[in-house]
XYZ file of C-alpha atoms in Angstrom:
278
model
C 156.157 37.375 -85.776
C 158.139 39.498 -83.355
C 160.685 36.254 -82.761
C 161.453 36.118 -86.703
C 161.386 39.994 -87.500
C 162.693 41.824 -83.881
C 166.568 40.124 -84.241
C 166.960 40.156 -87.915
C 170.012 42.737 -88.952
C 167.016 44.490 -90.955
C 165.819 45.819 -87.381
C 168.790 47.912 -87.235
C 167.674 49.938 -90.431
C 164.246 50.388 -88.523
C 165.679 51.518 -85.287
C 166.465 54.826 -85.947
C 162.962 56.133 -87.429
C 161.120 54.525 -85.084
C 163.921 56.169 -82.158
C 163.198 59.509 -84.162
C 159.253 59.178 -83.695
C 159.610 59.040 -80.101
C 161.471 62.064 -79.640
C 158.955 63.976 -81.713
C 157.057 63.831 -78.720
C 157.502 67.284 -76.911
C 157.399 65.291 -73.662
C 159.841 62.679 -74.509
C 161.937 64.952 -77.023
C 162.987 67.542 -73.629
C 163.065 63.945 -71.654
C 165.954 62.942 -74.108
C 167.288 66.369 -74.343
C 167.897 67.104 -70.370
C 168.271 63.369 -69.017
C 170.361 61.158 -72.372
C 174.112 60.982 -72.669
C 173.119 60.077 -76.851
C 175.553 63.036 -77.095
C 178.650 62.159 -75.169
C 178.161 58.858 -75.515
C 175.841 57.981 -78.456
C 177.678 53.956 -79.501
C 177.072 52.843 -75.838
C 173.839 54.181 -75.543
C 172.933 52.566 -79.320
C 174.043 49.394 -77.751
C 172.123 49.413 -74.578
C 168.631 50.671 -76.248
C 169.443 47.939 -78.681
C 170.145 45.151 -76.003
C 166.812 46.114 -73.906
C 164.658 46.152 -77.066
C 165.866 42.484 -78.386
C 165.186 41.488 -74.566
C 161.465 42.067 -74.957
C 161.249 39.520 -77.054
C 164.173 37.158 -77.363
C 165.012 37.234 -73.032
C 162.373 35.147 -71.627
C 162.569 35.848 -67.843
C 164.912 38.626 -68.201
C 162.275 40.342 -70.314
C 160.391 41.093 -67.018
C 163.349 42.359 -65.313
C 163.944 44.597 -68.016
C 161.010 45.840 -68.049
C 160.922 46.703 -64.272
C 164.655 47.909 -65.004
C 163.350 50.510 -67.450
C 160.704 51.857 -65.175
C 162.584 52.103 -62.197
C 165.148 54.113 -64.635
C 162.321 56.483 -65.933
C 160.766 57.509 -62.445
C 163.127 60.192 -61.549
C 162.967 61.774 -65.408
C 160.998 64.691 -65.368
C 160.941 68.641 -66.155
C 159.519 71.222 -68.231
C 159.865 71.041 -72.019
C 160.310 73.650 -74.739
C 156.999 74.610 -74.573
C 156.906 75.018 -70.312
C 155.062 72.465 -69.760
C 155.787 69.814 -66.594
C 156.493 66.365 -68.121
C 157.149 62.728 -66.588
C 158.201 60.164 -68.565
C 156.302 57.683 -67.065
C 153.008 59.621 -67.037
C 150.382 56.690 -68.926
C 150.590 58.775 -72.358
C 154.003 59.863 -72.835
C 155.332 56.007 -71.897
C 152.986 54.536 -74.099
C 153.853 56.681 -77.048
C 157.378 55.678 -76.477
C 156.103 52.060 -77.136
C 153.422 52.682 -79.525
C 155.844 54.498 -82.477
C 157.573 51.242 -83.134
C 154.505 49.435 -84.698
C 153.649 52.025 -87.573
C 157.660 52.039 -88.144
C 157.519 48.250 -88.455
C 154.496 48.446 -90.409
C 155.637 50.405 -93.003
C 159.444 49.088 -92.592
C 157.851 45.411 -93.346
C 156.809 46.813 -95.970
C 159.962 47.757 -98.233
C 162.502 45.346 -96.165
C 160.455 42.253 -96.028
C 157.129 41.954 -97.421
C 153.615 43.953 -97.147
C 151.224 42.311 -94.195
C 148.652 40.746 -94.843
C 145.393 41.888 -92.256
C 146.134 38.922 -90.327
C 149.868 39.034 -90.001
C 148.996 43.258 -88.833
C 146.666 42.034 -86.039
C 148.860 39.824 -85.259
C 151.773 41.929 -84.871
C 149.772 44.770 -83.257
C 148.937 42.080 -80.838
C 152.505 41.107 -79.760
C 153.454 44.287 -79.617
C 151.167 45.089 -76.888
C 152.252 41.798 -75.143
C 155.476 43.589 -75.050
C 153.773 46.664 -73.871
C 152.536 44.819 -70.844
C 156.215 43.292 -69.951
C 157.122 47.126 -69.736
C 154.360 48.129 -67.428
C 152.294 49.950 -70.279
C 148.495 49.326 -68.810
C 145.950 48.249 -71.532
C 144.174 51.214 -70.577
C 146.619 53.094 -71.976
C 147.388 51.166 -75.334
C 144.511 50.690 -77.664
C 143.751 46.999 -77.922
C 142.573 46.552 -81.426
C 144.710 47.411 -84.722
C 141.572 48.642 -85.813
C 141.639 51.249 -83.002
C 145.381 52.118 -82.990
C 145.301 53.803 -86.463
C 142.789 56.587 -84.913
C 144.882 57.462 -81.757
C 148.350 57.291 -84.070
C 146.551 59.840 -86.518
C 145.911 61.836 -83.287
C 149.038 62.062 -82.095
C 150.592 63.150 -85.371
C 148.772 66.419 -84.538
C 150.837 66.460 -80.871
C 153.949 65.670 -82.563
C 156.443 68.095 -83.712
C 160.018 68.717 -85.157
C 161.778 68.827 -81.231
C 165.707 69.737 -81.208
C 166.646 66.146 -80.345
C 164.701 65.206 -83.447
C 166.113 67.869 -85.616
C 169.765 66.485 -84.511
C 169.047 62.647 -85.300
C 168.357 63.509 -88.807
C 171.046 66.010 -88.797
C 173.897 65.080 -91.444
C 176.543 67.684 -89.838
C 176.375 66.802 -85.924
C 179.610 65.727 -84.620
C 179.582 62.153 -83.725
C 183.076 59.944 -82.152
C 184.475 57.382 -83.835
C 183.054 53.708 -82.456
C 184.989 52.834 -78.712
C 183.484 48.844 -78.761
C 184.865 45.742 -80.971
C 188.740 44.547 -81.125
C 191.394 47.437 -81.260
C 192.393 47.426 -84.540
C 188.924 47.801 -85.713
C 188.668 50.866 -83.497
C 192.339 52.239 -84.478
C 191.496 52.065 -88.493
C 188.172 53.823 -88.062
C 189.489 56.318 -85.337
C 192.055 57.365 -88.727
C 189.367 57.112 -91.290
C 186.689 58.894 -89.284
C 186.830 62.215 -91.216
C 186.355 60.476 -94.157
C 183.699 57.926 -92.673
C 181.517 60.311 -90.887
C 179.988 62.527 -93.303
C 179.106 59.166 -95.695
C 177.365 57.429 -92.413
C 175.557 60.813 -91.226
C 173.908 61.215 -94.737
C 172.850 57.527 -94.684
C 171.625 57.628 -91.435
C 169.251 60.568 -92.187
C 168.548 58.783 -95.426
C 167.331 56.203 -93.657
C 165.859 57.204 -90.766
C 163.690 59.777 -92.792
C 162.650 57.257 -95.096
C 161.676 54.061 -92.919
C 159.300 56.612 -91.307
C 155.854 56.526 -92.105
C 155.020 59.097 -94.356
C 151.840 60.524 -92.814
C 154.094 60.760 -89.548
C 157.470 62.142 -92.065
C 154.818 64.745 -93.409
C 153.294 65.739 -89.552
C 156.584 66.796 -88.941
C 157.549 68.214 -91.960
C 160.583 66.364 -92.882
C 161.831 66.169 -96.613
C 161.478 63.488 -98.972
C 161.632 63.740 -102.232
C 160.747 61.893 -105.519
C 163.970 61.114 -106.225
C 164.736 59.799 -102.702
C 162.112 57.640 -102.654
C 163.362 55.666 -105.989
C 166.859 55.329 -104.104
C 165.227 53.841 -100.847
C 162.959 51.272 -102.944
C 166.530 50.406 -104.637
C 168.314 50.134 -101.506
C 164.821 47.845 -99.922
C 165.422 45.237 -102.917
C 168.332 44.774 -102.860
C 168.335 43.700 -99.202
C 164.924 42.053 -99.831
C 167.364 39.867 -102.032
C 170.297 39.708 -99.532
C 168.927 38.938 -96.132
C 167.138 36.417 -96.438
C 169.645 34.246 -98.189
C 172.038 34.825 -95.364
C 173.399 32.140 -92.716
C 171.481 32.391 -89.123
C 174.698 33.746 -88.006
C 174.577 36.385 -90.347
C 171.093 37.483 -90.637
C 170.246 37.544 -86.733
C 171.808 39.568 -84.374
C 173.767 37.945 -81.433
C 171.187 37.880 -78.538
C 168.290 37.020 -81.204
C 171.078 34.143 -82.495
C 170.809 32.850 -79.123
C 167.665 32.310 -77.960
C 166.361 30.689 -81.020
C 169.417 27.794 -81.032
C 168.139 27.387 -77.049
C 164.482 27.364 -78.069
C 165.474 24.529 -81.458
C 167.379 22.573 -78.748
C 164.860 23.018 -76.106
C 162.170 21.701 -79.131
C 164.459 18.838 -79.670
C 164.784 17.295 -76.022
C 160.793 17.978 -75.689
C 159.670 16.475 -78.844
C 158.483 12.588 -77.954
C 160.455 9.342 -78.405
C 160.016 7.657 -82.008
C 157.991 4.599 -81.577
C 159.838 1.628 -82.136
């Protein structure tokens, strides 16, 4: 499920809540908020959270480095938070939180931007997603292993979770954020002159979004708004790219890396596949 959902453009509408549910972690909230250049340098670090995510699934070997990568980044993060207590970010709980948010964001994502799961297609999800888990070093001692099981310990940690600073910024619609500094010149030139204008449009969607891809038992643990009225507007906005999407070209609808690997794995299906018979 992960190789048809994880590289779809759609993941990039899920990204942010399930970014923002990590950070509602004290732990890994004052983790971001000492250790992340999001601030000074919030496109590159988009990209690179972006590229190591689509590796778990779509890099094959490389998913394994990555996934040593990651840890080997994470050792030296640690501190107090805003509450004084010692953190580490890879201490079993706090790491596997960081993990864990991204199913109940899919889950309810699915949802609007796809289609509803059935039981099956949940298990079955739950269970690739702690397949990825392992490729990151996340112990199954520290993940529960059923679907059945992970709904208890995610109801649990809504109690631990709270409305941190770095939170509180990410669905901010008046932080100051650069103009892009990737893609071809031009690109960057025209937006670099229509910034002012572009900025407060993208800040309101991106708390639009972000608040309202989030599940709302977690959206109401931290008491985040959501109104009637914004609710309508999101189930608008989920049909109509229910409609688009899927209609798109490959080249369109999956994102570069994602693009990739499934030509190579058609091609690789191709050469495998036996011989007609004569």
């Amino acid at each position: 499920m992960l190789w048809s959902v994880a590289g779809d453009i759609r993941g990039l509408l899920m990204l942010p809540s399930a970014l923002a549910l990590q950070v509602a972690h004290p732990a890994v909230g004052a983790g971001v908020d000492q250790y992340s250049v999001f601030r000074t340098d919030p496109w590159g670090r988009g990209e690179r959270s972006l590229r190591s995510a689509l590796l778990w699934v779509y890099g094959g070997e490389a998913a394994a480095e990555e996934g040593r990568r990651l840890r080997a980044l994470h050792r030296t993060i640690q501190g107090t938070d805003a509450h004084g207590r010692r953190y580490h970010a890879l201490t079993p709980a706090n790491y596997a939180w960081v993990h864990a948010t991204g199913f109940p964001v899919y889950q309810h994502a699915l949802r609007l931007l796809h289609r509803p799961l059935t039981d099956a297609q949940e298990r079955r999800l739950y269970a690739e997603w702690l397949q990825v888990g392992r490729i990151l070093g996340i112990h199954d001692r520290d993940m529960p292993q059923t679907v059945e099981a992970f709904w208890p310990y995610y109801r649990t940690m809504l109690g631990e979770i709270e409305a941190t600073v770095v939170l509180r910024e990410l669905v901010a619609t008046d932080q100051p954020v650069p103009p892009p500094d990737r893609g071809p010149l031009p690109l960057r030139l025209l937006l670099r002159a229509l910034w002012p204008v572009i900025l407060p449009r993208l800040a309101r969607f991106r708390s639009f979004i972000t608040v309202g891809l989030m599940p709302p038992d977690a959206r109401e643990a931290l008491g985040l708004e959501w109104s009637d009225a914004q609710e309508r507007r999101l189930r608008r906005f989920a049909r109509v790219v229910r409609a688009v999407v899927p209609v798109l070209p490959e080249r369109l609808r999956y994102l570069p890396l994602a693009r990739k690997a499934r030509r190579e794995a058609r091609l690789q299906a191709r050469l495998s596949a036996p011989a007609p018979r004569a």
